[in-house]
CSV table of C-alpha atoms in Angstrom, one decimal:
chain,number,residue,atom,x,y,z
A,3,MET,CA,-28.3,14.7,-9.9
A,4,GLN,CA,-29.6,11.3,-10.9
A,5,THR,CA,-28.3,9.4,-13.9
A,6,VAL,CA,-30.7,7.6,-16.2
A,7,PRO,CA,-30.4,4.0,-15.0
A,8,ASN,CA,-29.1,1.2,-17.2
A,9,PRO,CA,-32.2,-0.5,-18.6
A,10,LEU,CA,-30.9,-3.8,-17.3
A,11,LEU,CA,-31.0,-2.4,-13.8
A,12,GLN,CA,-34.6,-1.3,-14.0
A,13,GLN,CA,-35.9,-4.5,-12.3
A,14,TYR,CA,-33.5,-4.0,-9.4
A,15,ILE,CA,-35.1,-0.6,-8.5
A,16,LYS,CA,-38.3,-2.3,-7.3
A,17,LEU,CA,-36.2,-5.1,-5.7
A,18,THR,CA,-34.4,-2.4,-3.7
A,19,GLU,CA,-37.7,-1.0,-2.4
A,20,PHE,CA,-39.0,-4.5,-1.6
A,21,LEU,CA,-35.9,-5.5,0.3
A,22,GLY,CA,-35.9,-2.3,2.3
A,23,LEU,CA,-39.6,-2.9,3.4
A,24,ALA,CA,-39.1,-6.6,3.9
A,25,LEU,CA,-35.9,-6.4,6.0
A,26,GLY,CA,-37.0,-3.4,8.0
A,27,PRO,CA,-35.5,0.0,9.1
A,28,ASP,CA,-32.2,-1.4,10.3
A,29,TYR,CA,-31.2,-2.5,6.8
A,30,GLU,CA,-30.2,0.1,4.2
A,31,VAL,CA,-30.5,-1.3,0.6
A,32,VAL,CA,-28.7,0.6,-2.1
A,33,LEU,CA,-28.6,0.1,-5.9
A,34,HIS,CA,-25.6,1.6,-7.9
A,35,ASP,CA,-25.5,2.1,-11.6
A,36,LEU,CA,-21.9,2.1,-12.7
A,37,THR,CA,-22.6,4.2,-15.8
A,38,ASN,CA,-21.7,7.3,-13.7
A,39,LYS,CA,-19.5,6.6,-10.7
A,40,ASP,CA,-19.8,10.2,-9.4
A,41,HIS,CA,-23.6,9.9,-9.1
A,42,SER,CA,-24.2,6.2,-9.0
A,43,ILE,CA,-27.1,5.7,-6.6
A,44,ILE,CA,-30.3,5.2,-8.5
A,45,ALA,CA,-32.3,3.6,-5.7
A,46,ILE,CA,-32.0,3.5,-1.9
A,47,ALA,CA,-34.2,2.3,0.9
A,48,ASN,CA,-33.8,3.3,4.6
A,49,SER,CA,-31.3,6.0,3.7
A,50,HIS,CA,-31.2,7.3,7.2
A,51,ILE,CA,-28.6,4.7,8.0
A,52,SER,CA,-25.9,6.3,5.8
A,53,GLY,CA,-27.5,9.7,5.2
A,54,ARG,CA,-27.1,9.3,1.4
A,55,LYS,CA,-29.6,10.2,-1.3
A,56,LEU,CA,-30.3,9.5,-4.9
A,57,GLY,CA,-27.3,10.6,-7.0
A,58,ALA,CA,-24.7,10.0,-4.3
A,59,PRO,CA,-21.4,8.5,-5.5
A,60,LEU,CA,-19.8,5.1,-5.1
A,61,THR,CA,-18.0,4.3,-1.8
A,62,ASN,CA,-14.3,4.0,-1.4
A,63,MET,CA,-14.8,0.2,-1.1
A,64,ALA,CA,-16.7,0.0,-4.4
A,65,LEU,CA,-14.0,2.0,-6.2
A,66,SER,CA,-11.3,-0.3,-4.8
A,67,ILE,CA,-13.3,-3.4,-6.1
A,68,LEU,CA,-13.6,-1.8,-9.5
A,69,ARG,CA,-9.9,-1.2,-9.6
A,70,ASP,CA,-8.7,-4.6,-8.5
A,71,LYS,CA,-11.5,-6.4,-10.5
A,72,SER,CA,-12.1,-8.8,-7.7
A,73,TYR,CA,-15.7,-9.1,-9.0
A,74,GLU,CA,-14.4,-11.2,-11.9
A,75,HIS,CA,-13.8,-14.1,-9.5
A,76,THR,CA,-17.0,-13.9,-7.4
A,77,ASP,CA,-20.6,-12.9,-7.5
A,78,TYR,CA,-20.8,-11.1,-4.1
A,79,HIS,CA,-18.8,-9.8,-1.2
A,80,LEU,CA,-20.2,-10.8,2.2
A,81,HIS,CA,-20.1,-9.4,5.7
A,82,TYR,CA,-17.5,-6.7,5.7
A,83,TYR,CA,-17.6,-3.7,8.0
A,84,SER,CA,-18.5,-0.1,7.1
A,85,ILE,CA,-19.2,3.0,9.1
A,86,ASN,CA,-22.6,4.8,9.1
A,87,VAL,CA,-23.4,8.5,9.3
A,88,ASN,CA,-23.1,8.4,13.1
A,89,GLY,CA,-19.8,6.6,13.1
A,90,LYS,CA,-21.3,3.3,14.1
A,91,ASP,CA,-20.2,0.0,12.6
A,92,LEU,CA,-22.4,-1.6,10.0
A,93,ARG,CA,-22.3,-5.1,8.6
A,94,SER,CA,-22.3,-4.8,4.8
A,95,SER,CA,-22.7,-7.2,1.8
A,96,THR,CA,-22.6,-6.4,-1.9
A,97,PHE,CA,-24.0,-8.4,-4.8
A,98,PHE,CA,-22.3,-7.8,-8.2
A,99,ILE,CA,-24.8,-7.3,-11.1
A,100,LYS,CA,-23.2,-8.4,-14.3
A,101,ASP,CA,-24.2,-8.5,-18.0
A,102,SER,CA,-22.2,-11.1,-20.0
A,103,GLY,CA,-19.4,-10.9,-17.4
A,104,GLU,CA,-19.3,-7.1,-17.4
A,105,LEU,CA,-20.0,-5.4,-14.1
A,106,ILE,CA,-22.9,-3.0,-14.5
A,107,GLY,CA,-24.3,-2.4,-11.0
A,108,LEU,CA,-24.0,-3.1,-7.3
A,109,LEU,CA,-26.8,-4.1,-4.9
A,110,CYS,CA,-25.6,-3.4,-1.4
A,111,ILE,CA,-27.2,-4.2,2.0
A,112,ASN,CA,-25.9,-2.4,5.1
A,113,PHE,CA,-27.1,-3.7,8.5
A,114,ASP,CA,-27.1,-1.5,11.6
A,115,ASP,CA,-27.1,-3.9,14.6
A,116,SER,CA,-26.5,-1.2,17.2
A,117,ARG,CA,-30.1,-1.5,18.6
A,118,TYR,CA,-29.7,-5.2,19.1
A,119,MET,CA,-26.3,-4.8,20.8
A,120,GLU,CA,-27.9,-2.4,23.3
A,121,LEU,CA,-30.8,-4.8,24.0
A,122,HIS,CA,-28.2,-7.7,24.3
A,123,GLU,CA,-26.3,-5.8,27.0
A,124,LYS,CA,-29.4,-4.8,28.9
A,125,LEU,CA,-30.7,-8.4,28.9
A,126,PHE,CA,-27.3,-9.7,30.1
A,127,SER,CA,-27.1,-7.1,32.8
A,128,LEU,CA,-30.4,-8.4,34.3
A,129,ILE,CA,-29.0,-11.9,34.9
A,130,HIS,CA,-25.3,-11.5,35.2
A,131,PRO,CA,-22.8,-9.4,37.3
A,132,GLY,CA,-21.5,-6.2,35.7
A,133,ASN,CA,-18.0,-7.5,35.0
A,134,PHE,CA,-19.4,-10.5,33.1
A,135,VAL,CA,-21.4,-8.2,30.8
A,136,LYS,CA,-18.3,-6.0,30.3
A,137,ASN,CA,-16.2,-9.0,29.4
A,138,ILE,CA,-18.8,-10.3,26.9
A,139,SER,CA,-19.1,-6.9,25.3
A,140,SER,CA,-15.3,-6.6,25.0
A,141,GLY,CA,-15.1,-10.0,23.4
A,142,ILE,CA,-17.7,-9.0,20.8
A,143,ALA,CA,-15.9,-5.8,20.0
A,144,GLU,CA,-12.6,-7.7,19.6
A,145,SER,CA,-14.3,-10.2,17.3
A,146,LYS,CA,-15.6,-7.3,15.2
A,147,GLU,CA,-12.1,-5.9,14.9
A,148,ASN,CA,-10.8,-9.3,13.8
A,149,VAL,CA,-13.4,-9.6,11.1
A,150,LYS,CA,-12.5,-6.1,9.9
A,151,ASP,CA,-8.9,-7.1,9.6
A,152,LEU,CA,-9.8,-10.3,7.7
A,153,SER,CA,-12.5,-8.9,5.4
A,154,SER,CA,-10.6,-6.0,3.9
A,155,ARG,CA,-7.8,-3.6,4.3
A,156,ILE,CA,-10.2,-0.8,3.6
A,157,THR,CA,-13.1,0.2,5.9
A,158,GLU,CA,-16.0,1.4,3.8
A,159,ASN,CA,-17.2,4.9,4.4
A,160,PHE,CA,-20.3,6.6,2.9
A,161,ALA,CA,-20.1,10.0,1.2
A,162,ILE,CA,-23.1,12.2,0.3
A,163,ASP,CA,-21.4,13.6,-2.8
A,164,VAL,CA,-18.2,13.2,-4.9
A,165,ALA,CA,-16.4,16.1,-3.3
A,166,SER,CA,-16.8,14.6,0.1
A,167,LEU,CA,-15.7,11.2,-1.2
A,168,ARG,CA,-12.5,12.6,-2.7
A,169,GLU,CA,-11.7,14.3,0.7
A,170,GLN,CA,-12.5,11.2,2.6
A,171,ILE,CA,-10.2,9.0,0.5
A,172,PHE,CA,-7.4,11.6,0.5
A,173,ASN,CA,-7.6,12.1,4.3
A,174,ASP,CA,-7.5,8.3,4.8
A,175,ALA,CA,-4.4,8.0,2.6
A,176,THR,CA,-2.5,10.8,4.4
A,177,ALA,CA,-3.6,10.1,8.0
A,178,SER,CA,-0.3,8.6,9.0
A,179,PHE,CA,1.8,11.6,7.9
A,180,THR,CA,2.5,14.3,10.4
A,181,THR,CA,4.1,16.7,7.9
A,182,PRO,CA,1.8,18.9,5.9
A,183,VAL,CA,0.9,17.3,2.6
A,184,ASP,CA,2.3,20.2,0.5
A,185,ARG,CA,5.7,19.8,2.2
A,186,LEU,CA,6.2,16.1,1.7
A,187,ASN,CA,9.1,14.8,-0.3
A,188,GLN,CA,8.8,12.9,-3.6
A,189,ASN,CA,8.9,9.4,-2.1
A,190,GLU,CA,6.2,10.3,0.4
A,191,ARG,CA,4.0,11.7,-2.3
A,192,LYS,CA,4.5,8.5,-4.3
A,193,GLU,CA,3.5,6.5,-1.3
A,194,ILE,CA,0.3,8.5,-1.0
A,195,MET,CA,-0.4,8.3,-4.7
A,196,ILE,CA,-0.2,4.5,-4.5
A,197,LYS,CA,-2.8,4.5,-1.7
A,198,LEU,CA,-5.1,6.8,-3.7
A,199,TYR,CA,-4.7,4.6,-6.7
A,200,GLU,CA,-5.5,1.5,-4.8
A,201,GLN,CA,-8.6,3.0,-3.4
A,202,GLY,CA,-9.8,4.0,-6.9
A,203,LEU,CA,-9.7,7.8,-6.4
A,204,PHE,CA,-8.7,8.4,-10.0
A,205,GLN,CA,-11.8,6.8,-11.3
A,206,LEU,CA,-13.7,9.9,-10.1
A,207,LYS,CA,-14.0,13.0,-12.3
A,208,GLY,CA,-11.9,15.9,-11.2
A,209,SER,CA,-9.5,13.8,-9.1
A,210,ILE,CA,-6.3,14.9,-11.0
A,211,PRO,CA,-6.7,18.6,-10.3
A,212,PHE,CA,-7.9,17.9,-6.8
A,213,VAL,CA,-4.8,16.0,-5.8
A,214,ALA,CA,-2.5,18.5,-7.6
A,215,LYS,CA,-4.0,21.3,-5.5
A,216,ARG,CA,-3.6,19.3,-2.3
A,217,PHE,CA,0.1,18.6,-3.2
A,218,SER,CA,0.6,22.2,-4.4
A,219,CYS,CA,2.0,20.8,-7.7
A,220,SER,CA,1.1,20.7,-11.4
A,221,GLN,CA,-1.4,18.3,-12.9
A,222,ALA,CA,1.4,17.1,-15.1
A,223,THR,CA,3.2,15.9,-12.0
A,224,ILE,CA,0.2,13.8,-10.9
A,225,TYR,CA,0.0,12.3,-14.4
A,226,ARG,CA,3.7,11.4,-14.1
A,227,TYR,CA,3.2,9.7,-10.8
A,228,LEU,CA,0.3,7.7,-12.2
A,229,GLY,CA,2.3,6.7,-15.2
A,230,GLU,CA,5.0,5.4,-12.9
A,231,ILE,CA,2.5,3.4,-10.8
A,232,ASN,CA,0.9,1.9,-13.9
A,233,ASN,CA,4.4,0.8,-15.1
């Protein structure tokens, strides 16, 4: 399913195609129309990097940005880490497309540097002992982890459809709990609800019944939790 793009975003569709061709196959370029968050992608170049297609939803990172309104204070978000379809790290950047201050779209670039890291290690192995190469690689990995910690509390993941995105966000929010979700106490559920709210889950259609089913509770209970969070 593909939404009819906002007319103001029409010019960005060709720009997405152009950037994908100009930057090359290691750069995924994605255009989101925020008219429909569940099916927001209206243009994508080099989609093999994330495995997404036209009509795929926003990411968990994008939903979080919409909720906290950080776009009101900046025009872009640079060099944060995300995870591609094969579980590899990507370096991502997002440009906020606005109309009179209102956010209407996102232009995202996701760079997969894995090929260059492999070439880097092979080149170093030709001129340095193995332990030196290992230490250099460990230092780069540690540097990436530090950037992840500084750039955002949320690691961006890509989902091919809204059902997968809901599952992804819910699983991230409940990963630290060893007790089955439907057996958690009220305080534990509230803790999870806050995480889900912060990640923007409830901006997606169908999220109230989805969470109610996972908690084995009524939708009215979920609305009550949300009311308490908003207050």
